[in-house]
Amino acid sequence: MSKSPQAGPLTPLTKNKKKLFDGLAPWQVVLSLLPLGLLFIGGAIGGGLGALGMVANVKIAKTQLPTAGKVATMLGVGLAAVVVFLVVAGLLSNALNG
């Protein structure tokens, strides 16, 4: 019987590991990263919402939609992330300041 190879603490695990942006055009990568701009405005809350928007945009970019549909949808996701951030920030501000 043969043993399966053991992965040590310094052994890189590169088997079956896909990169998030594989197969995307440069404009799709830029539009995917656009919601992460909330990180600089809203800290952890903005970063979390931006990360969710980025993942949604990557999934949209990998669909079979026409290019114009992808652009419109990805920009809409970015706009929705900003709106949700503003709503959450307003609710937190109202709750903390009375």
PDB file of N, CA, C and O in Angstrom, residues 9-73:
ATOM      1  N   PRO A   9       3.568  22.035   7.397  1.00  0.00           N
ATOM      2  CA  PRO A   9       3.173  23.426   7.611  1.00  0.00           C
ATOM      3  C   PRO A   9       3.732  24.382   6.558  1.00  0.00           C
ATOM      4  O   PRO A   9       3.172  25.445   6.352  1.00  0.00           O
ATOM      5  N   LEU A  10       4.803  24.020   5.870  1.00  0.00           N
ATOM      6  CA  LEU A  10       5.383  24.912   4.869  1.00  0.00           C
ATOM      7  C   LEU A  10       5.116  24.450   3.447  1.00  0.00           C
ATOM      8  O   LEU A  10       5.587  25.052   2.504  1.00  0.00           O
ATOM      9  N   THR A  11       4.365  23.385   3.279  1.00  0.00           N
ATOM     10  CA  THR A  11       4.053  22.871   1.956  1.00  0.00           C
ATOM     11  C   THR A  11       2.882  23.652   1.374  1.00  0.00           C
ATOM     12  O   THR A  11       1.814  23.695   1.963  1.00  0.00           O
ATOM     13  N   PRO A  12       3.093  24.307   0.220  1.00  0.00           N
ATOM     14  CA  PRO A  12       1.975  25.059  -0.369  1.00  0.00           C
ATOM     15  C   PRO A  12       0.923  24.114  -0.921  1.00  0.00           C
ATOM     16  O   PRO A  12       1.235  23.114  -1.559  1.00  0.00           O
ATOM     17  N   LEU A  13      -0.306  24.409  -0.651  1.00  0.00           N
ATOM     18  CA  LEU A  13      -1.417  23.612  -1.150  1.00  0.00           C
ATOM     19  C   LEU A  13      -1.960  24.273  -2.409  1.00  0.00           C
ATOM     20  O   LEU A  13      -2.791  25.161  -2.351  1.00  0.00           O
ATOM     21  N   THR A  14      -1.475  23.864  -3.552  1.00  0.00           N
ATOM     22  CA  THR A  14      -1.885  24.490  -4.803  1.00  0.00           C
ATOM     23  C   THR A  14      -2.776  23.584  -5.641  1.00  0.00           C
ATOM     24  O   THR A  14      -3.196  23.959  -6.710  1.00  0.00           O
ATOM     25  N   LYS A  15      -3.075  22.387  -5.186  1.00  0.00           N
ATOM     26  CA  LYS A  15      -3.941  21.492  -5.939  1.00  0.00           C
ATOM     27  C   LYS A  15      -5.375  22.005  -5.932  1.00  0.00           C
ATOM     28  O   LYS A  15      -5.916  22.351  -4.902  1.00  0.00           O
ATOM     29  N   ASN A  16      -5.966  22.035  -7.096  1.00  0.00           N
ATOM     30  CA  ASN A  16      -7.376  22.405  -7.255  1.00  0.00           C
ATOM     31  C   ASN A  16      -7.702  23.777  -6.664  1.00  0.00           C
ATOM     32  O   ASN A  16      -8.824  24.014  -6.256  1.00  0.00           O
ATOM     33  N   LYS A  17      -6.735  24.630  -6.588  1.00  0.00           N
ATOM     34  CA  LYS A  17      -6.983  25.958  -6.031  1.00  0.00           C
ATOM     35  C   LYS A  17      -7.182  26.945  -7.182  1.00  0.00           C
ATOM     36  O   LYS A  17      -6.278  27.178  -7.953  1.00  0.00           O
ATOM     37  N   LYS A  18      -8.382  27.468  -7.292  1.00  0.00           N
ATOM     38  CA  LYS A  18      -8.677  28.428  -8.338  1.00  0.00           C
ATOM     39  C   LYS A  18      -8.492  29.834  -7.785  1.00  0.00           C
ATOM     40  O   LYS A  18      -8.819  30.105  -6.640  1.00  0.00           O
ATOM     41  N   LYS A  19      -8.009  30.704  -8.625  1.00  0.00           N
ATOM     42  CA  LYS A  19      -7.912  32.100  -8.229  1.00  0.00           C
ATOM     43  C   LYS A  19      -9.238  32.786  -8.525  1.00  0.00           C
ATOM     44  O   LYS A  19      -9.943  32.434  -9.468  1.00  0.00           O
ATOM     45  N   LEU A  20      -9.550  33.772  -7.732  1.00  0.00           N
ATOM     46  CA  LEU A  20     -10.851  34.435  -7.822  1.00  0.00           C
ATOM     47  C   LEU A  20     -11.060  35.115  -9.172  1.00  0.00           C
ATOM     48  O   LEU A  20     -12.142  35.071  -9.740  1.00  0.00           O
ATOM     49  N   PHE A  21     -10.012  35.735  -9.693  1.00  0.00           N
ATOM     50  CA  PHE A  21     -10.155  36.534 -10.911  1.00  0.00           C
ATOM     51  C   PHE A  21      -9.709  35.813 -12.173  1.00  0.00           C
ATOM     52  O   PHE A  21      -9.550  36.438 -13.215  1.00  0.00           O
ATOM     53  N   ASP A  22      -9.502  34.494 -12.110  1.00  0.00           N
ATOM     54  CA  ASP A  22      -9.113  33.736 -13.304  1.00  0.00           C
ATOM     55  C   ASP A  22     -10.175  33.839 -14.383  1.00  0.00           C
ATOM     56  O   ASP A  22     -11.360  33.668 -14.126  1.00  0.00           O
ATOM     57  N   GLY A  23      -9.731  34.133 -15.599  1.00  0.00           N
ATOM     58  CA  GLY A  23     -10.640  34.179 -16.734  1.00  0.00           C
ATOM     59  C   GLY A  23     -11.387  35.483 -16.916  1.00  0.00           C
ATOM     60  O   GLY A  23     -12.210  35.589 -17.804  1.00  0.00           O
ATOM     61  N   LEU A  24     -11.102  36.475 -16.093  1.00  0.00           N
ATOM     62  CA  LEU A  24     -11.795  37.758 -16.224  1.00  0.00           C
ATOM     63  C   LEU A  24     -10.950  38.734 -17.031  1.00  0.00           C
ATOM     64  O   LEU A  24      -9.723  38.761 -16.919  1.00  0.00           O
ATOM     65  N   ALA A  25     -11.624  39.554 -17.807  1.00  0.00           N
ATOM     66  CA  ALA A  25     -10.954  40.626 -18.540  1.00  0.00           C
ATOM     67  C   ALA A  25     -10.559  41.723 -17.555  1.00  0.00           C
ATOM     68  O   ALA A  25     -11.147  41.835 -16.471  1.00  0.00           O
ATOM     69  N   PRO A  26      -9.577  42.549 -17.914  1.00  0.00           N
ATOM     70  CA  PRO A  26      -9.156  43.619 -16.987  1.00  0.00           C
ATOM     71  C   PRO A  26     -10.296  44.549 -16.565  1.00  0.00           C
ATOM     72  O   PRO A  26     -10.368  44.964 -15.414  1.00  0.00           O
ATOM     73  N   TRP A  27     -11.207  44.878 -17.479  1.00  0.00           N
ATOM     74  CA  TRP A  27     -12.308  45.763 -17.104  1.00  0.00           C
ATOM     75  C   TRP A  27     -13.245  45.077 -16.112  1.00  0.00           C
ATOM     76  O   TRP A  27     -13.846  45.731 -15.260  1.00  0.00           O
ATOM     77  N   GLN A  28     -13.352  43.746 -16.204  1.00  0.00           N
ATOM     78  CA  GLN A  28     -14.194  43.021 -15.255  1.00  0.00           C
ATOM     79  C   GLN A  28     -13.554  43.001 -13.869  1.00  0.00           C
ATOM     80  O   GLN A  28     -14.254  43.090 -12.865  1.00  0.00           O
ATOM     81  N   VAL A  29     -12.241  42.907 -13.827  1.00  0.00           N
ATOM     82  CA  VAL A  29     -11.541  42.940 -12.540  1.00  0.00           C
ATOM     83  C   VAL A  29     -11.726  44.302 -11.885  1.00  0.00           C
ATOM     84  O   VAL A  29     -12.002  44.399 -10.684  1.00  0.00           O
ATOM     85  N   VAL A  30     -11.613  45.371 -12.679  1.00  0.00           N
ATOM     86  CA  VAL A  30     -11.772  46.727 -12.133  1.00  0.00           C
ATOM     87  C   VAL A  30     -13.190  46.911 -11.590  1.00  0.00           C
ATOM     88  O   VAL A  30     -13.370  47.412 -10.473  1.00  0.00           O
ATOM     89  N   LEU A  31     -14.196  46.506 -12.359  1.00  0.00           N
ATOM     90  CA  LEU A  31     -15.569  46.646 -11.884  1.00  0.00           C
ATOM     91  C   LEU A  31     -15.849  45.743 -10.691  1.00  0.00           C
ATOM     92  O   LEU A  31     -16.656  46.084  -9.822  1.00  0.00           O
ATOM     93  N   SER A  32     -15.176  44.599 -10.630  1.00  0.00           N
ATOM     94  CA  SER A  32     -15.359  43.712  -9.485  1.00  0.00           C
ATOM     95  C   SER A  32     -14.790  44.319  -8.217  1.00  0.00           C
ATOM     96  O   SER A  32     -15.339  44.154  -7.132  1.00  0.00           O
ATOM     97  N   LEU A  33     -13.672  45.014  -8.335  1.00  0.00           N
ATOM     98  CA  LEU A  33     -13.015  45.597  -7.164  1.00  0.00           C
ATOM     99  C   LEU A  33     -13.622  46.934  -6.743  1.00  0.00           C
ATOM    100  O   LEU A  33     -13.318  47.431  -5.653  1.00  0.00           O
ATOM    101  N   LEU A  34     -14.459  47.508  -7.566  1.00  0.00           N
ATOM    102  CA  LEU A  34     -15.039  48.822  -7.288  1.00  0.00           C
ATOM    103  C   LEU A  34     -15.746  48.919  -5.932  1.00  0.00           C
ATOM    104  O   LEU A  34     -15.530  49.889  -5.202  1.00  0.00           O
ATOM    105  N   PRO A  35     -16.560  47.949  -5.518  1.00  0.00           N
ATOM    106  CA  PRO A  35     -17.224  48.069  -4.216  1.00  0.00           C
ATOM    107  C   PRO A  35     -16.258  48.090  -3.026  1.00  0.00           C
ATOM    108  O   PRO A  35     -16.621  48.556  -1.943  1.00  0.00           O
ATOM    109  N   LEU A  36     -15.032  47.618  -3.203  1.00  0.00           N
ATOM    110  CA  LEU A  36     -14.072  47.640  -2.098  1.00  0.00           C
ATOM    111  C   LEU A  36     -13.660  49.063  -1.711  1.00  0.00           C
ATOM    112  O   LEU A  36     -13.036  49.254  -0.677  1.00  0.00           O
ATOM    113  N   GLY A  37     -14.020  50.039  -2.529  1.00  0.00           N
ATOM    114  CA  GLY A  37     -13.773  51.428  -2.172  1.00  0.00           C
ATOM    115  C   GLY A  37     -14.482  51.832  -0.887  1.00  0.00           C
ATOM    116  O   GLY A  37     -14.072  52.777  -0.206  1.00  0.00           O
ATOM    117  N   LEU A  38     -15.528  51.104  -0.528  1.00  0.00           N
ATOM    118  CA  LEU A  38     -16.230  51.380   0.727  1.00  0.00           C
ATOM    119  C   LEU A  38     -15.334  51.135   1.941  1.00  0.00           C
ATOM    120  O   LEU A  38     -15.596  51.678   3.008  1.00  0.00           O
ATOM    121  N   LEU A  39     -14.311  50.331   1.778  1.00  0.00           N
ATOM    122  CA  LEU A  39     -13.390  50.058   2.876  1.00  0.00           C
ATOM    123  C   LEU A  39     -12.738  51.347   3.365  1.00  0.00           C
ATOM    124  O   LEU A  39     -12.570  51.554   4.562  1.00  0.00           O
ATOM    125  N   PHE A  40     -12.402  52.238   2.439  1.00  0.00           N
ATOM    126  CA  PHE A  40     -11.728  53.486   2.806  1.00  0.00           C
ATOM    127  C   PHE A  40     -12.692  54.507   3.403  1.00  0.00           C
ATOM    128  O   PHE A  40     -12.286  55.393   4.136  1.00  0.00           O
ATOM    129  N   ILE A  41     -13.964  54.382   3.078  1.00  0.00           N
ATOM    130  CA  ILE A  41     -14.959  55.309   3.603  1.00  0.00           C
ATOM    131  C   ILE A  41     -15.545  54.802   4.912  1.00  0.00           C
ATOM    132  O   ILE A  41     -15.727  55.560   5.851  1.00  0.00           O
ATOM    133  N   GLY A  42     -15.842  53.498   4.965  1.00  0.00           N
ATOM    134  CA  GLY A  42     -16.615  52.994   6.084  1.00  0.00           C
ATOM    135  C   GLY A  42     -15.940  51.991   6.982  1.00  0.00           C
ATOM    136  O   GLY A  42     -16.617  51.333   7.767  1.00  0.00           O
ATOM    137  N   GLY A  43     -14.632  51.836   6.882  1.00  0.00           N
ATOM    138  CA  GLY A  43     -13.934  50.928   7.781  1.00  0.00           C
ATOM    139  C   GLY A  43     -14.399  49.495   7.642  1.00  0.00           C
ATOM    140  O   GLY A  43     -14.564  48.983   6.537  1.00  0.00           O
ATOM    141  N   ALA A  44     -14.619  48.844   8.768  1.00  0.00           N
ATOM    142  CA  ALA A  44     -14.970  47.417   8.770  1.00  0.00           C
ATOM    143  C   ALA A  44     -16.337  47.172   8.150  1.00  0.00           C
ATOM    144  O   ALA A  44     -16.528  46.203   7.403  1.00  0.00           O
ATOM    145  N   ILE A  45     -17.295  48.028   8.441  1.00  0.00           N
ATOM    146  CA  ILE A  45     -18.635  47.843   7.872  1.00  0.00           C
ATOM    147  C   ILE A  45     -18.589  48.041   6.359  1.00  0.00           C
ATOM    148  O   ILE A  45     -19.118  47.226   5.594  1.00  0.00           O
ATOM    149  N   GLY A  46     -17.934  49.094   5.929  1.00  0.00           N
ATOM    150  CA  GLY A  46     -17.791  49.330   4.492  1.00  0.00           C
ATOM    151  C   GLY A  46     -16.990  48.241   3.810  1.00  0.00           C
ATOM    152  O   GLY A  46     -17.309  47.828   2.693  1.00  0.00           O
ATOM    153  N   GLY A  47     -15.946  47.760   4.482  1.00  0.00           N
ATOM    154  CA  GLY A  47     -15.138  46.691   3.908  1.00  0.00           C
ATOM    155  C   GLY A  47     -15.913  45.396   3.773  1.00  0.00           C
ATOM    156  O   GLY A  47     -15.785  44.682   2.781  1.00  0.00           O
ATOM    157  N   GLY A  48     -16.723  45.091   4.765  1.00  0.00           N
ATOM    158  CA  GLY A  48     -17.543  43.876   4.688  1.00  0.00           C
ATOM    159  C   GLY A  48     -18.560  43.952   3.570  1.00  0.00           C
ATOM    160  O   GLY A  48     -18.735  43.002   2.797  1.00  0.00           O
ATOM    161  N   LEU A  49     -19.233  45.085   3.464  1.00  0.00           N
ATOM    162  CA  LEU A  49     -20.209  45.256   2.380  1.00  0.00           C
ATOM    163  C   LEU A  49     -19.513  45.292   1.027  1.00  0.00           C
ATOM    164  O   LEU A  49     -20.019  44.753   0.040  1.00  0.00           O
ATOM    165  N   GLY A  50     -18.339  45.916   0.983  1.00  0.00           N
ATOM    166  CA  GLY A  50     -17.575  45.954  -0.260  1.00  0.00           C
ATOM    167  C   GLY A  50     -17.114  44.574  -0.687  1.00  0.00           C
ATOM    168  O   GLY A  50     -17.129  44.239  -1.873  1.00  0.00           O
ATOM    169  N   ALA A  51     -16.712  43.748   0.272  1.00  0.00           N
ATOM    170  CA  ALA A  51     -16.287  42.385  -0.050  1.00  0.00           C
ATOM    171  C   ALA A  51     -17.456  41.563  -0.590  1.00  0.00           C
ATOM    172  O   ALA A  51     -17.297  40.796  -1.548  1.00  0.00           O
ATOM    173  N   LEU A  52     -18.625  41.735   0.007  1.00  0.00           N
ATOM    174  CA  LEU A  52     -19.813  41.042  -0.515  1.00  0.00           C
ATOM    175  C   LEU A  52     -20.136  41.499  -1.934  1.00  0.00           C
ATOM    176  O   LEU A  52     -20.470  40.686  -2.800  1.00  0.00           O
ATOM    177  N   GLY A  53     -20.018  42.799  -2.164  1.00  0.00           N
ATOM    178  CA  GLY A  53     -20.254  43.326  -3.505  1.00  0.00           C
ATOM    179  C   GLY A  53     -19.230  42.816  -4.510  1.00  0.00           C
ATOM    180  O   GLY A  53     -19.559  42.517  -5.655  1.00  0.00           O
ATOM    181  N   MET A  54     -17.977  42.698  -4.072  1.00  0.00           N
ATOM    182  CA  MET A  54     -16.929  42.204  -4.955  1.00  0.00           C
ATOM    183  C   MET A  54     -17.198  40.757  -5.360  1.00  0.00           C
ATOM    184  O   MET A  54     -17.097  40.400  -6.530  1.00  0.00           O
ATOM    185  N   VAL A  55     -17.566  39.921  -4.393  1.00  0.00           N
ATOM    186  CA  VAL A  55     -17.853  38.516  -4.694  1.00  0.00           C
ATOM    187  C   VAL A  55     -19.051  38.416  -5.643  1.00  0.00           C
ATOM    188  O   VAL A  55     -19.039  37.626  -6.598  1.00  0.00           O
ATOM    189  N   ALA A  56     -20.068  39.230  -5.406  1.00  0.00           N
ATOM    190  CA  ALA A  56     -21.238  39.224  -6.297  1.00  0.00           C
ATOM    191  C   ALA A  56     -20.834  39.652  -7.707  1.00  0.00           C
ATOM    192  O   ALA A  56     -21.275  39.053  -8.697  1.00  0.00           O
ATOM    193  N   ASN A  57     -19.976  40.662  -7.814  1.00  0.00           N
ATOM    194  CA  ASN A  57     -19.540  41.131  -9.127  1.00  0.00           C
ATOM    195  C   ASN A  57     -18.705  40.086  -9.858  1.00  0.00           C
ATOM    196  O   ASN A  57     -18.801  39.944 -11.075  1.00  0.00           O
ATOM    197  N   VAL A  58     -17.871  39.348  -9.141  1.00  0.00           N
ATOM    198  CA  VAL A  58     -17.078  38.292  -9.784  1.00  0.00           C
ATOM    199  C   VAL A  58     -18.006  37.205 -10.329  1.00  0.00           C
ATOM    200  O   VAL A  58     -17.819  36.718 -11.441  1.00  0.00           O
ATOM    201  N   LYS A  59     -19.024  36.870  -9.554  1.00  0.00           N
ATOM    202  CA  LYS A  59     -19.980  35.858 -10.034  1.00  0.00           C
ATOM    203  C   LYS A  59     -20.741  36.357 -11.254  1.00  0.00           C
ATOM    204  O   LYS A  59     -20.998  35.603 -12.188  1.00  0.00           O
ATOM    205  N   ILE A  60     -21.101  37.631 -11.259  1.00  0.00           N
ATOM    206  CA  ILE A  60     -21.791  38.209 -12.409  1.00  0.00           C
ATOM    207  C   ILE A  60     -20.870  38.222 -13.622  1.00  0.00           C
ATOM    208  O   ILE A  60     -21.285  37.919 -14.744  1.00  0.00           O
ATOM    209  N   ALA A  61     -19.602  38.562 -13.418  1.00  0.00           N
ATOM    210  CA  ALA A  61     -18.649  38.634 -14.530  1.00  0.00           C
ATOM    211  C   ALA A  61     -18.440  37.277 -15.183  1.00  0.00           C
ATOM    212  O   ALA A  61     -18.104  37.196 -16.361  1.00  0.00           O
ATOM    213  N   LYS A  62     -18.646  36.203 -14.441  1.00  0.00           N
ATOM    214  CA  LYS A  62     -18.440  34.856 -14.988  1.00  0.00           C
ATOM    215  C   LYS A  62     -19.702  34.258 -15.606  1.00  0.00           C
ATOM    216  O   LYS A  62     -19.693  33.116 -16.029  1.00  0.00           O
ATOM    217  N   THR A  63     -20.770  35.037 -15.676  1.00  0.00           N
ATOM    218  CA  THR A  63     -22.007  34.543 -16.287  1.00  0.00           C
ATOM    219  C   THR A  63     -21.973  34.746 -17.798  1.00  0.00           C
ATOM    220  O   THR A  63     -21.048  35.335 -18.341  1.00  0.00           O
ATOM    221  N   GLN A  64     -23.017  34.306 -18.460  1.00  0.00           N
ATOM    222  CA  GLN A  64     -23.111  34.401 -19.920  1.00  0.00           C
ATOM    223  C   GLN A  64     -23.894  35.634 -20.377  1.00  0.00           C
ATOM    224  O   GLN A  64     -24.337  35.676 -21.519  1.00  0.00           O
ATOM    225  N   LEU A  65     -24.054  36.612 -19.507  1.00  0.00           N
ATOM    226  CA  LEU A  65     -24.752  37.837 -19.897  1.00  0.00           C
ATOM    227  C   LEU A  65     -23.973  38.561 -20.986  1.00  0.00           C
ATOM    228  O   LEU A  65     -22.754  38.445 -21.067  1.00  0.00           O
ATOM    229  N   PRO A  66     -24.655  39.351 -21.802  1.00  0.00           N
ATOM    230  CA  PRO A  66     -23.930  40.195 -22.753  1.00  0.00           C
ATOM    231  C   PRO A  66     -23.118  41.256 -21.994  1.00  0.00           C
ATOM    232  O   PRO A  66     -23.400  41.562 -20.833  1.00  0.00           O
ATOM    233  N   THR A  67     -22.119  41.803 -22.657  1.00  0.00           N
ATOM    234  CA  THR A  67     -21.206  42.741 -22.006  1.00  0.00           C
ATOM    235  C   THR A  67     -21.951  43.924 -21.394  1.00  0.00           C
ATOM    236  O   THR A  67     -21.670  44.306 -20.257  1.00  0.00           O
ATOM    237  N   ALA A  68     -22.881  44.508 -22.111  1.00  0.00           N
ATOM    238  CA  ALA A  68     -23.618  45.657 -21.575  1.00  0.00           C
ATOM    239  C   ALA A  68     -24.414  45.268 -20.334  1.00  0.00           C
ATOM    240  O   ALA A  68     -24.502  46.043 -19.369  1.00  0.00           O
ATOM    241  N   GLY A  69     -24.962  44.080 -20.345  1.00  0.00           N
ATOM    242  CA  GLY A  69     -25.708  43.599 -19.177  1.00  0.00           C
ATOM    243  C   GLY A  69     -24.807  43.393 -17.978  1.00  0.00           C
ATOM    244  O   GLY A  69     -25.176  43.698 -16.843  1.00  0.00           O
ATOM    245  N   LYS A  70     -23.607  42.867 -18.222  1.00  0.00           N
ATOM    246  CA  LYS A  70     -22.648  42.676 -17.132  1.00  0.00           C
ATOM    247  C   LYS A  70     -22.241  44.010 -16.529  1.00  0.00           C
ATOM    248  O   LYS A  70     -22.199  44.162 -15.306  1.00  0.00           O
ATOM    249  N   VAL A  71     -21.929  44.984 -17.395  1.00  0.00           N
ATOM    250  CA  VAL A  71     -21.501  46.298 -16.908  1.00  0.00           C
ATOM    251  C   VAL A  71     -22.602  46.933 -16.077  1.00  0.00           C
ATOM    252  O   VAL A  71     -22.361  47.425 -14.969  1.00  0.00           O
ATOM    253  N   ALA A  72     -23.821  46.930 -16.588  1.00  0.00           N
ATOM    254  CA  ALA A  72     -24.942  47.551 -15.871  1.00  0.00           C
ATOM    255  C   ALA A  72     -25.199  46.857 -14.536  1.00  0.00           C
ATOM    256  O   ALA A  72     -25.403  47.514 -13.508  1.00  0.00           O
ATOM    257  N   THR A  73     -25.154  45.535 -14.545  1.00  0.00           N
ATOM    258  CA  THR A  73     -25.425  44.791 -13.315  1.00  0.00           C
ATOM    259  C   THR A  73     -24.326  44.991 -12.293  1.00  0.00           C
ATOM    260  O   THR A  73     -24.588  45.177 -11.099  1.00  0.00           O
TER     261      THR A  73
END
